[in-house]
Amino acid sequence: MAREIYGRRRILVTGGAGFLGSHLIDRLIARGDEVVCVDNLFTGDKRNVEHLHGHKQFEFIRHDVSFPLYVEVDEIYNLACPASPIHYQHDPVQTTKTSVLGAINMLGLAKRLRCKIFQASTSEVYGDPAVHPQREDYWGNVNPIGFRSCYDEGKRCAETLFFDYRRQHGLPVKVARIFNTYGPRMHPADGRVVSNFIIQALKNEPITMYGDGSQTRSFCYYEDLVDGFLRLMDTEDDFTGPVNIGNPNEFTIRELAEHVIELTGSKSTIMSRPLPQDDPMQRQPNIDLAREKLGWEPRVQLKEGLTKTIEYFDGLLREKL
Ligand SMILES: NC(=O)c1ccc[n+]([C@@H]2O[C@H](COP(=O)([O-])OP(=O)(O)OC[C@H]3O[C@@H](n4cnc5c(N)ncnc54)[C@H](O)[C@@H]3O)[C@@H](O)[C@H]2O)c1
């Protein structure tokens, strides 16, 4: 194994130039691992890993995971996939290819290397949930032919592949179902609610809220989430997940808008727009399994995380002045 040759673990992170991938890489490097970051830079940004260029533990490969990849590593984290509706609906066929062919290619690599592999799945596998909060044994309520289906069904199929590789080839797999996460390095133009609201507030522009803002979301700060990833990867091989990783504190979208206005000291007003198709009304994780198996629960409160995220976007906007 690569571990024996290099004396330290060598870890592949796909989607490593993205928001979550780049933070995960920072944690892996800090604990002494070598990281191979694979990204096609569709939504990722080289600046997210710029500080690691020239670092002896870091290597960047520009590659599309829907094509096979041959590298020698000890563990794989598969995060490559556009995550926001604007991005994944831009080229829906490619989104499905990234999820499904990306999973097949990374699982094939893991099978050849006999290594552990992590999948960044999503709460979107629950669709517009008929049960609330969502537990991992809920099978979901997903529209297979809508605008969000390329992402939702792509991720569902990827989960199927992970569990079939487990059953058929005995591969150690770890599947995390990620709920809304936010923080520095989110793409400023991804149309996600946290980044949208913050940028609009910083520019003193009206905050565009879909519907009447009574739909709820739970928001997890990236530091908590990455901690959950690492704990999941360190569990015994017989624990596969899927496991929900997210913050169960639920807020309405209107409350989020109000917090952002308060923390930025903005003059923005709130403006209502029609709800997009298939937009779920409620989304909240049940994290009992993560508590029990990973000893994990989120620690960062919404206002604390928002304050750090606002600082980041404020810096970005100032750079552009
Ligand atoms: N952020 C969230 O709230 C959230 C919620 C649920 C699931 N997830 C999942 O977590 C993962 C990371 O999300 P993120 O928020 O960091 O998004 P992101 O868009 O910042 O990161 C995704 C990365 O994948 C790369 N990528 C896309 N298609 C690729 C391809 N074909 N080949 C190689 N690289 C490719 C992008 O360039 C980008 O760097 C995704 O799989 C996403 O579905 C995120």
mmCIF file of C-alpha atoms and ligand atoms in Angstrom:
data_model
loop_
_atom_site.group_PDB
_atom_site.id
_atom_site.type_symbol
_atom_site.label_atom_id
_atom_site.label_comp_id
_atom_site.label_asym_id
_atom_site.label_seq_id
_atom_site.Cartn_x
_atom_site.Cartn_y
_atom_site.Cartn_z
ATOM 1 C CA MET A 1 0.000 0.000 0.000
ATOM 2 C CA ALA A 2 1.025 3.586 -0.648
ATOM 3 C CA ARG A 3 1.119 4.090 3.150
ATOM 4 C CA GLU A 4 4.150 1.799 3.464
ATOM 5 C CA ILE A 5 6.053 3.584 0.714
ATOM 6 C CA TYR A 6 5.454 7.125 1.913
ATOM 7 C CA GLY A 7 5.335 6.538 5.682
ATOM 8 C CA ARG A 8 2.117 8.543 5.930
ATOM 9 C CA ARG A 9 -1.406 8.018 4.682
ATOM 10 C CA ARG A 10 -2.102 9.172 1.139
ATOM 11 C CA ILE A 11 -5.645 10.340 0.628
ATOM 12 C CA LEU A 12 -7.564 11.149 -2.543
ATOM 13 C CA VAL A 13 -10.153 13.922 -2.250
ATOM 14 C CA THR A 14 -12.315 14.409 -5.346
ATOM 15 C CA GLY A 15 -13.956 17.821 -5.571
ATOM 16 C CA GLY A 16 -11.044 19.028 -3.438
ATOM 17 C CA ALA A 17 -10.991 22.568 -4.851
ATOM 18 C CA GLY A 18 -14.599 23.121 -3.790
ATOM 19 C CA PHE A 19 -16.042 24.560 -0.604
ATOM 20 C CA LEU A 20 -16.168 21.418 1.551
ATOM 21 C CA GLY A 21 -13.354 19.530 -0.202
ATOM 22 C CA SER A 22 -10.813 22.298 0.383
ATOM 23 C CA HIS A 23 -11.651 22.508 4.099
ATOM 24 C CA LEU A 24 -11.428 18.724 4.395
ATOM 25 C CA ILE A 25 -7.999 18.847 2.744
ATOM 26 C CA ASP A 26 -6.811 21.475 5.232
ATOM 27 C CA ARG A 27 -7.754 19.153 8.095
ATOM 28 C CA LEU A 28 -6.082 16.113 6.492
ATOM 29 C CA ILE A 29 -2.852 18.025 5.804
ATOM 30 C CA ALA A 30 -2.857 19.441 9.340
ATOM 31 C CA ARG A 31 -3.000 15.956 10.822
ATOM 32 C CA GLY A 32 -0.087 14.826 8.670
ATOM 33 C CA ASP A 33 -1.672 13.031 5.703
ATOM 34 C CA GLU A 34 -0.650 13.412 2.066
ATOM 35 C CA VAL A 35 -3.486 14.589 -0.143
ATOM 36 C CA VAL A 36 -4.155 14.123 -3.825
ATOM 37 C CA CYS A 37 -6.767 16.715 -4.779
ATOM 38 C CA VAL A 38 -8.730 15.896 -7.936
ATOM 39 C CA ASP A 39 -11.043 18.499 -9.419
ATOM 40 C CA ASN A 40 -12.161 19.633 -12.876
ATOM 41 C CA LEU A 41 -12.709 23.173 -11.503
ATOM 42 C CA PHE A 42 -16.319 23.299 -12.724
ATOM 43 C CA THR A 43 -17.509 25.018 -9.540
ATOM 44 C CA GLY A 44 -14.306 24.754 -7.536
ATOM 45 C CA ASP A 45 -11.665 27.449 -7.449
ATOM 46 C CA LYS A 46 -7.901 26.989 -7.416
ATOM 47 C CA ARG A 47 -7.778 29.822 -4.872
ATOM 48 C CA ASN A 48 -9.405 27.496 -2.319
ATOM 49 C CA VAL A 49 -6.230 25.380 -2.316
ATOM 50 C CA GLU A 50 -3.780 28.074 -3.406
ATOM 51 C CA HIS A 51 -2.208 28.189 0.055
ATOM 52 C CA LEU A 52 -1.195 24.512 -0.377
ATOM 53 C CA HIS A 53 0.678 24.854 -3.666
ATOM 54 C CA GLY A 54 4.252 23.763 -3.208
ATOM 55 C CA HIS A 55 3.344 22.017 0.064
ATOM 56 C CA LYS A 56 5.121 18.652 0.198
ATOM 57 C CA GLN A 57 1.946 16.868 1.372
ATOM 58 C CA PHE A 58 -0.242 18.268 -1.434
ATOM 59 C CA GLU A 59 -0.756 17.417 -5.094
ATOM 60 C CA PHE A 60 -3.407 18.777 -7.504
ATOM 61 C CA ILE A 61 -4.722 16.854 -10.518
ATOM 62 C CA ARG A 62 -7.157 18.516 -12.906
ATOM 63 C CA HIS A 63 -9.454 15.677 -13.894
ATOM 64 C CA ASP A 64 -13.141 14.932 -14.502
ATOM 65 C CA VAL A 65 -14.256 12.009 -12.304
ATOM 66 C CA SER A 66 -16.707 10.807 -14.938
ATOM 67 C CA PHE A 67 -13.546 9.383 -16.574
ATOM 68 C CA PRO A 68 -11.417 6.674 -14.940
ATOM 69 C CA LEU A 69 -8.492 7.695 -12.760
ATOM 70 C CA TYR A 70 -5.461 5.655 -11.743
ATOM 71 C CA VAL A 71 -3.603 6.810 -8.645
ATOM 72 C CA GLU A 72 -2.154 5.020 -5.625
ATOM 73 C CA VAL A 73 -3.871 6.041 -2.393
ATOM 74 C CA ASP A 74 -4.937 4.578 0.965
ATOM 75 C CA GLU A 75 -8.344 6.224 1.282
ATOM 76 C CA ILE A 76 -10.781 8.052 -0.976
ATOM 77 C CA TYR A 77 -13.213 10.855 -0.166
ATOM 78 C CA ASN A 78 -15.598 11.317 -3.114
ATOM 79 C CA LEU A 79 -16.982 14.850 -3.018
ATOM 80 C CA ALA A 80 -16.874 15.805 -6.699
ATOM 81 C CA CYS A 81 -20.278 17.079 -7.796
ATOM 82 C CA PRO A 82 -21.813 20.507 -8.283
ATOM 83 C CA ALA A 83 -23.919 21.059 -5.175
ATOM 84 C CA SER A 84 -26.144 24.068 -5.772
ATOM 85 C CA PRO A 85 -29.238 24.031 -8.019
ATOM 86 C CA ILE A 86 -27.863 26.778 -10.312
ATOM 87 C CA HIS A 87 -24.731 24.743 -10.937
ATOM 88 C CA TYR A 88 -26.171 21.234 -11.110
ATOM 89 C CA GLN A 89 -29.013 22.348 -13.397
ATOM 90 C CA HIS A 90 -26.587 24.118 -15.752
ATOM 91 C CA ASP A 91 -25.690 20.797 -17.419
ATOM 92 C CA PRO A 92 -27.990 18.184 -15.874
ATOM 93 C CA VAL A 93 -26.712 15.309 -17.988
ATOM 94 C CA GLN A 94 -23.162 16.021 -16.829
ATOM 95 C CA THR A 95 -24.432 16.217 -13.230
ATOM 96 C CA THR A 96 -25.826 12.685 -13.442
ATOM 97 C CA LYS A 97 -22.623 11.510 -15.131
ATOM 98 C CA THR A 98 -20.533 13.087 -12.363
ATOM 99 C CA SER A 99 -22.565 11.389 -9.638
ATOM 100 C CA VAL A 100 -23.033 8.007 -11.272
ATOM 101 C CA LEU A 101 -19.951 7.536 -13.461
ATOM 102 C CA GLY A 102 -17.891 9.373 -10.827
ATOM 103 C CA ALA A 103 -19.062 6.866 -8.200
ATOM 104 C CA ILE A 104 -18.388 3.916 -10.532
ATOM 105 C CA ASN A 105 -14.883 5.178 -11.314
ATOM 106 C CA MET A 106 -13.972 5.941 -7.693
ATOM 107 C CA LEU A 107 -15.459 2.660 -6.434
ATOM 108 C CA GLY A 108 -13.544 0.806 -9.165
ATOM 109 C CA LEU A 109 -10.368 2.511 -7.982
ATOM 110 C CA ALA A 110 -11.133 1.647 -4.340
ATOM 111 C CA LYS A 111 -11.792 -1.967 -5.329
ATOM 112 C CA ARG A 112 -8.457 -2.199 -7.137
ATOM 113 C CA LEU A 113 -6.626 -0.624 -4.180
ATOM 114 C CA ARG A 114 -8.746 -2.455 -1.551
ATOM 115 C CA CYS A 115 -9.185 0.879 0.210
ATOM 116 C CA LYS A 116 -11.866 2.617 2.235
ATOM 117 C CA ILE A 117 -14.090 5.035 0.351
ATOM 118 C CA PHE A 118 -16.331 7.870 1.563
ATOM 119 C CA GLN A 119 -19.300 9.270 -0.346
ATOM 120 C CA ALA A 120 -20.604 12.815 0.091
ATOM 121 C CA SER A 121 -24.296 12.078 -0.281
ATOM 122 C CA THR A 122 -27.020 14.550 0.503
ATOM 123 C CA SER A 123 -30.251 15.224 2.327
ATOM 124 C CA GLU A 124 -31.710 15.653 -1.176
ATOM 125 C CA VAL A 125 -32.039 11.848 -1.285
ATOM 126 C CA TYR A 126 -35.068 12.434 0.993
ATOM 127 C CA GLY A 127 -36.634 14.743 -1.629
ATOM 128 C CA ASP A 128 -39.661 16.654 -0.297
ATOM 129 C CA PRO A 129 -39.880 14.569 2.865
ATOM 130 C CA ALA A 130 -43.167 13.194 4.140
ATOM 131 C CA VAL A 131 -41.597 12.573 7.569
ATOM 132 C CA HIS A 132 -39.918 15.146 9.724
ATOM 133 C CA PRO A 133 -37.175 15.210 10.929
ATOM 134 C CA GLN A 134 -35.574 12.768 8.512
ATOM 135 C CA ARG A 135 -33.986 9.592 9.832
ATOM 136 C CA GLU A 136 -31.674 7.466 7.733
ATOM 137 C CA ASP A 137 -34.288 4.704 7.377
ATOM 138 C CA TYR A 138 -36.712 7.063 5.577
ATOM 139 C CA TRP A 139 -36.609 6.205 1.851
ATOM 140 C CA GLY A 140 -37.530 9.636 0.581
ATOM 141 C CA ASN A 141 -40.065 11.332 -1.646
ATOM 142 C CA VAL A 142 -38.185 12.227 -4.810
ATOM 143 C CA ASN A 143 -39.505 13.361 -8.174
ATOM 144 C CA PRO A 144 -37.577 11.286 -10.744
ATOM 145 C CA ILE A 145 -38.256 13.593 -13.711
ATOM 146 C CA GLY A 146 -38.016 17.145 -12.332
ATOM 147 C CA PHE A 147 -35.340 19.818 -12.609
ATOM 148 C CA ARG A 148 -33.654 18.667 -9.392
ATOM 149 C CA SER A 149 -33.703 14.984 -10.342
ATOM 150 C CA CYS A 150 -30.275 14.988 -12.027
ATOM 151 C CA TYR A 151 -28.803 15.744 -8.607
ATOM 152 C CA ASP A 152 -31.215 13.879 -6.311
ATOM 153 C CA GLU A 153 -31.434 10.696 -8.397
ATOM 154 C CA GLY A 154 -27.737 10.866 -9.290
ATOM 155 C CA LYS A 155 -26.871 10.879 -5.593
ATOM 156 C CA ARG A 156 -29.405 8.123 -4.856
ATOM 157 C CA CYS A 157 -27.894 5.951 -7.588
ATOM 158 C CA ALA A 158 -24.412 6.676 -6.211
ATOM 159 C CA GLU A 159 -25.558 5.413 -2.798
ATOM 160 C CA THR A 160 -26.923 2.259 -4.473
ATOM 161 C CA LEU A 161 -23.546 1.701 -6.127
ATOM 162 C CA PHE A 162 -21.696 2.167 -2.833
ATOM 163 C CA PHE A 163 -23.854 -0.460 -1.129
ATOM 164 C CA ASP A 164 -23.648 -2.855 -4.072
ATOM 165 C CA TYR A 165 -19.842 -2.598 -4.075
ATOM 166 C CA ARG A 166 -20.005 -3.329 -0.358
ATOM 167 C CA ARG A 167 -22.269 -6.368 -0.804
ATOM 168 C CA GLN A 168 -20.722 -7.678 -4.004
ATOM 169 C CA HIS A 169 -17.028 -6.903 -3.420
ATOM 170 C CA GLY A 170 -16.765 -6.450 0.356
ATOM 171 C CA LEU A 171 -15.521 -2.880 -0.030
ATOM 172 C CA PRO A 172 -15.355 -0.746 3.144
ATOM 173 C CA VAL A 173 -17.714 2.161 2.374
ATOM 174 C CA LYS A 174 -18.818 5.186 4.391
ATOM 175 C CA VAL A 175 -21.828 7.203 3.264
ATOM 176 C CA ALA A 176 -22.615 10.616 4.792
ATOM 177 C CA ARG A 177 -25.899 12.363 4.035
ATOM 178 C CA ILE A 178 -24.987 16.009 4.252
ATOM 179 C CA PHE A 179 -27.550 18.650 5.146
ATOM 180 C CA ASN A 180 -27.218 22.363 4.245
ATOM 181 C CA THR A 181 -23.742 23.506 5.135
ATOM 182 C CA TYR A 182 -22.272 26.979 4.949
ATOM 183 C CA GLY A 183 -19.083 28.866 5.631
ATOM 184 C CA PRO A 184 -16.114 30.624 4.026
ATOM 185 C CA ARG A 185 -15.197 29.427 0.474
ATOM 186 C CA MET A 186 -18.811 28.848 -0.550
ATOM 187 C CA HIS A 187 -19.118 29.861 -4.198
ATOM 188 C CA PRO A 188 -20.339 33.484 -4.187
ATOM 189 C CA ALA A 189 -22.610 32.941 -7.205
ATOM 190 C CA ASP A 190 -24.057 29.548 -6.365
ATOM 191 C CA GLY A 191 -27.487 30.943 -5.506
ATOM 192 C CA ARG A 192 -27.544 29.099 -2.173
ATOM 193 C CA VAL A 193 -29.581 30.794 0.461
ATOM 194 C CA VAL A 194 -26.810 31.658 2.936
ATOM 195 C CA SER A 195 -24.391 33.118 0.370
ATOM 196 C CA ASN A 196 -27.225 34.891 -1.486
ATOM 197 C CA PHE A 197 -28.565 36.570 1.611
ATOM 198 C CA ILE A 198 -25.122 37.606 2.876
ATOM 199 C CA ILE A 199 -24.025 39.116 -0.436
ATOM 200 C CA GLN A 200 -27.318 40.944 -0.885
ATOM 201 C CA ALA A 201 -27.116 42.272 2.678
ATOM 202 C CA LEU A 202 -23.491 43.389 2.300
ATOM 203 C CA LYS A 203 -24.466 45.274 -0.862
ATOM 204 C CA ASN A 204 -27.564 46.732 0.867
ATOM 205 C CA GLU A 205 -29.686 45.197 -1.898
ATOM 206 C CA PRO A 206 -33.149 43.667 -1.277
ATOM 207 C CA ILE A 207 -32.929 40.124 0.134
ATOM 208 C CA THR A 208 -34.808 37.774 -2.207
ATOM 209 C CA MET A 209 -36.711 35.210 -0.218
ATOM 210 C CA TYR A 210 -38.622 32.427 -2.026
ATOM 211 C CA GLY A 211 -42.253 32.001 -0.953
ATOM 212 C CA ASP A 212 -43.290 33.553 2.348
ATOM 213 C CA GLY A 213 -40.098 32.408 4.082
ATOM 214 C CA SER A 214 -41.915 29.958 6.344
ATOM 215 C CA GLN A 215 -40.057 26.973 4.824
ATOM 216 C CA THR A 216 -37.418 25.704 7.230
ATOM 217 C CA ARG A 217 -33.813 24.662 6.832
ATOM 218 C CA SER A 218 -31.116 23.606 9.246
ATOM 219 C CA PHE A 219 -27.652 25.027 8.674
ATOM 220 C CA CYS A 220 -24.404 23.352 9.676
ATOM 221 C CA TYR A 221 -21.098 25.192 9.868
ATOM 222 C CA TYR A 222 -18.386 23.561 7.745
ATOM 223 C CA GLU A 223 -16.022 22.917 10.689
ATOM 224 C CA ASP A 224 -18.599 20.715 12.383
ATOM 225 C CA LEU A 225 -19.345 18.913 9.143
ATOM 226 C CA VAL A 226 -15.711 18.121 8.330
ATOM 227 C CA ASP A 227 -15.268 16.840 11.872
ATOM 228 C CA GLY A 228 -18.199 14.471 11.205
ATOM 229 C CA PHE A 229 -16.557 13.258 7.953
ATOM 230 C CA LEU A 230 -13.313 12.386 9.745
ATOM 231 C CA ARG A 231 -15.118 10.606 12.576
ATOM 232 C CA LEU A 232 -17.186 8.595 10.099
ATOM 233 C CA MET A 233 -14.088 7.560 8.143
ATOM 234 C CA ASP A 234 -12.476 6.358 11.400
ATOM 235 C CA THR A 235 -15.360 4.051 12.384
ATOM 236 C CA GLU A 236 -14.979 0.246 12.223
ATOM 237 C CA ASP A 237 -15.400 -1.300 8.757
ATOM 238 C CA ASP A 238 -18.790 -2.773 9.677
ATOM 239 C CA PHE A 239 -20.293 0.709 10.084
ATOM 240 C CA THR A 240 -21.165 2.008 6.631
ATOM 241 C CA GLY A 241 -23.868 4.592 7.245
ATOM 242 C CA PRO A 242 -25.733 6.159 5.575
ATOM 243 C CA VAL A 243 -25.494 8.639 8.396
ATOM 244 C CA ASN A 244 -27.036 12.102 8.528
ATOM 245 C CA ILE A 245 -24.530 14.862 9.175
ATOM 246 C CA GLY A 246 -26.090 18.238 9.713
ATOM 247 C CA ASN A 247 -27.346 20.625 12.307
ATOM 248 C CA PRO A 248 -30.801 19.803 13.685
ATOM 249 C CA ASN A 249 -31.457 23.404 14.813
ATOM 250 C CA GLU A 250 -34.221 24.469 12.493
ATOM 251 C CA PHE A 251 -34.753 28.042 11.291
ATOM 252 C CA THR A 252 -37.251 29.508 8.867
ATOM 253 C CA ILE A 253 -35.782 31.189 5.830
ATOM 254 C CA ARG A 254 -37.276 34.459 7.087
ATOM 255 C CA GLU A 255 -35.380 34.077 10.393
ATOM 256 C CA LEU A 256 -32.169 33.493 8.467
ATOM 257 C CA ALA A 257 -32.748 36.667 6.453
ATOM 258 C CA GLU A 258 -33.355 38.627 9.658
ATOM 259 C CA HIS A 259 -30.169 37.285 11.319
ATOM 260 C CA VAL A 260 -28.111 38.207 8.264
ATOM 261 C CA ILE A 261 -29.526 41.743 8.179
ATOM 262 C CA GLU A 262 -28.789 42.152 11.882
ATOM 263 C CA LEU A 263 -25.215 40.771 11.732
ATOM 264 C CA THR A 264 -24.244 42.804 8.667
ATOM 265 C CA GLY A 265 -25.954 45.948 9.932
ATOM 266 C CA SER A 266 -27.490 46.125 6.462
ATOM 267 C CA LYS A 267 -30.168 48.472 5.173
ATOM 268 C CA SER A 268 -31.623 45.652 3.022
ATOM 269 C CA THR A 269 -35.322 44.883 2.995
ATOM 270 C CA ILE A 270 -36.824 41.419 2.456
ATOM 271 C CA MET A 271 -38.481 40.787 -0.935
ATOM 272 C CA SER A 272 -40.648 37.716 -1.645
ATOM 273 C CA ARG A 273 -40.328 35.695 -4.913
ATOM 274 C CA PRO A 274 -42.310 32.611 -6.151
ATOM 275 C CA LEU A 275 -41.123 29.239 -4.776
ATOM 276 C CA PRO A 276 -39.072 27.199 -7.287
ATOM 277 C CA GLN A 277 -40.420 23.796 -8.432
ATOM 278 C CA ASP A 278 -39.790 20.876 -6.026
ATOM 279 C CA ASP A 279 -38.332 23.167 -3.346
ATOM 280 C CA PRO A 280 -38.768 21.178 -0.110
ATOM 281 C CA MET A 281 -40.801 22.897 2.632
ATOM 282 C CA GLN A 282 -38.958 21.292 5.536
ATOM 283 C CA ARG A 283 -35.511 19.849 5.965
ATOM 284 C CA GLN A 284 -34.101 18.824 9.310
ATOM 285 C CA PRO A 285 -31.790 15.942 10.142
ATOM 286 C CA ASN A 286 -32.336 13.451 12.888
ATOM 287 C CA ILE A 287 -28.731 12.951 14.061
ATOM 288 C CA ASP A 288 -29.261 10.220 16.664
ATOM 289 C CA LEU A 289 -27.172 7.780 14.608
ATOM 290 C CA ALA A 290 -24.257 10.242 14.285
ATOM 291 C CA ARG A 291 -24.438 10.895 18.036
ATOM 292 C CA GLU A 292 -24.392 7.188 18.815
ATOM 293 C CA LYS A 293 -21.873 5.886 16.272
ATOM 294 C CA LEU A 294 -19.598 8.883 15.791
ATOM 295 C CA GLY A 295 -19.995 10.618 19.153
ATOM 296 C CA TRP A 296 -20.671 13.676 16.985
ATOM 297 C CA GLU A 297 -22.923 16.659 17.147
ATOM 298 C CA PRO A 298 -22.556 20.182 15.809
ATOM 299 C CA ARG A 299 -21.087 22.807 18.126
ATOM 300 C CA VAL A 300 -21.022 26.047 16.143
ATOM 301 C CA GLN A 301 -24.133 28.176 16.613
ATOM 302 C CA LEU A 302 -25.762 29.831 13.596
ATOM 303 C CA LYS A 303 -24.875 33.403 14.573
ATOM 304 C CA GLU A 304 -21.209 32.487 15.218
ATOM 305 C CA GLY A 305 -20.907 30.689 11.877
ATOM 306 C CA LEU A 306 -22.728 33.464 10.033
ATOM 307 C CA THR A 307 -20.384 36.072 11.504
ATOM 308 C CA LYS A 308 -17.305 34.226 10.146
ATOM 309 C CA THR A 309 -18.998 33.665 6.783
ATOM 310 C CA ILE A 310 -19.959 37.334 6.546
ATOM 311 C CA GLU A 311 -16.295 38.290 7.194
ATOM 312 C CA TYR A 312 -15.242 36.034 4.310
ATOM 313 C CA PHE A 313 -17.740 37.458 1.816
ATOM 314 C CA ASP A 314 -16.988 40.982 2.954
ATOM 315 C CA GLY A 315 -13.319 40.304 2.115
ATOM 316 C CA LEU A 316 -14.273 38.929 -1.321
ATOM 317 C CA LEU A 317 -16.411 41.955 -2.138
ATOM 318 C CA ARG A 318 -13.655 44.344 -1.028
ATOM 319 C CA GLU A 319 -11.134 42.525 -3.300
ATOM 320 C CA LYS A 320 -13.411 43.263 -6.242
ATOM 321 C CA LEU A 321 -13.711 46.992 -5.463
HETATM 322 N N1 LIG B 1 -22.534 22.220 0.812
HETATM 323 C C1 LIG B 1 -23.638 21.576 1.113
HETATM 324 O O1 LIG B 1 -24.507 22.122 1.795
HETATM 325 C C2 LIG B 1 -23.840 20.155 0.661
HETATM 326 C C3 LIG B 1 -25.030 19.510 1.037
HETATM 327 C C4 LIG B 1 -25.229 18.202 0.629
HETATM 328 C C5 LIG B 1 -24.264 17.539 -0.097
HETATM 329 N N2 LIG B 1 -23.132 18.189 -0.454
HETATM 330 C C6 LIG B 1 -22.157 17.428 -1.263
HETATM 331 O O2 LIG B 1 -20.836 17.690 -0.834
HETATM 332 C C7 LIG B 1 -19.958 17.708 -1.961
HETATM 333 C C8 LIG B 1 -19.159 19.002 -1.971
HETATM 334 O O3 LIG B 1 -20.071 20.098 -2.074
HETATM 335 P P1 LIG B 1 -19.604 21.623 -1.977
HETATM 336 O O4 LIG B 1 -20.641 22.355 -1.252
HETATM 337 O O5 LIG B 1 -18.192 21.674 -1.538
HETATM 338 O O6 LIG B 1 -19.737 22.051 -3.507
HETATM 339 P P2 LIG B 1 -18.652 22.706 -4.493
HETATM 340 O O7 LIG B 1 -19.374 22.970 -5.769
HETATM 341 O O8 LIG B 1 -17.972 23.832 -3.816
HETATM 342 O O9 LIG B 1 -17.631 21.529 -4.657
HETATM 343 C C9 LIG B 1 -17.766 20.496 -5.601
HETATM 344 C C10 LIG B 1 -16.439 20.325 -6.301
HETATM 345 O O10 LIG B 1 -16.552 19.244 -7.241
HETATM 346 C C11 LIG B 1 -15.912 19.644 -8.445
HETATM 347 N N3 LIG B 1 -16.479 18.877 -9.551
HETATM 348 C C12 LIG B 1 -17.731 18.968 -10.063
HETATM 349 N N4 LIG B 1 -17.890 18.080 -11.056
HETATM 350 C C13 LIG B 1 -16.713 17.416 -11.158
HETATM 351 C C14 LIG B 1 -16.239 16.384 -12.005
HETATM 352 N N5 LIG B 1 -17.007 15.833 -12.974
HETATM 353 N N6 LIG B 1 -14.956 15.950 -11.842
HETATM 354 C C15 LIG B 1 -14.150 16.496 -10.893
HETATM 355 N N7 LIG B 1 -14.551 17.478 -10.070
HETATM 356 C C16 LIG B 1 -15.822 17.930 -10.198
HETATM 357 C C17 LIG B 1 -16.174 21.130 -8.542
HETATM 358 O O11 LIG B 1 -15.293 21.818 -9.424
HETATM 359 C C18 LIG B 1 -16.020 21.562 -7.090
HETATM 360 O O12 LIG B 1 -14.697 21.894 -6.775
HETATM 361 C C19 LIG B 1 -20.817 17.513 -3.201
HETATM 362 O O13 LIG B 1 -20.775 16.157 -3.574
HETATM 363 C C20 LIG B 1 -22.210 17.871 -2.727
HETATM 364 O O14 LIG B 1 -23.206 17.176 -3.432
HETATM 365 C C21 LIG B 1 -22.900 19.485 -0.096
#
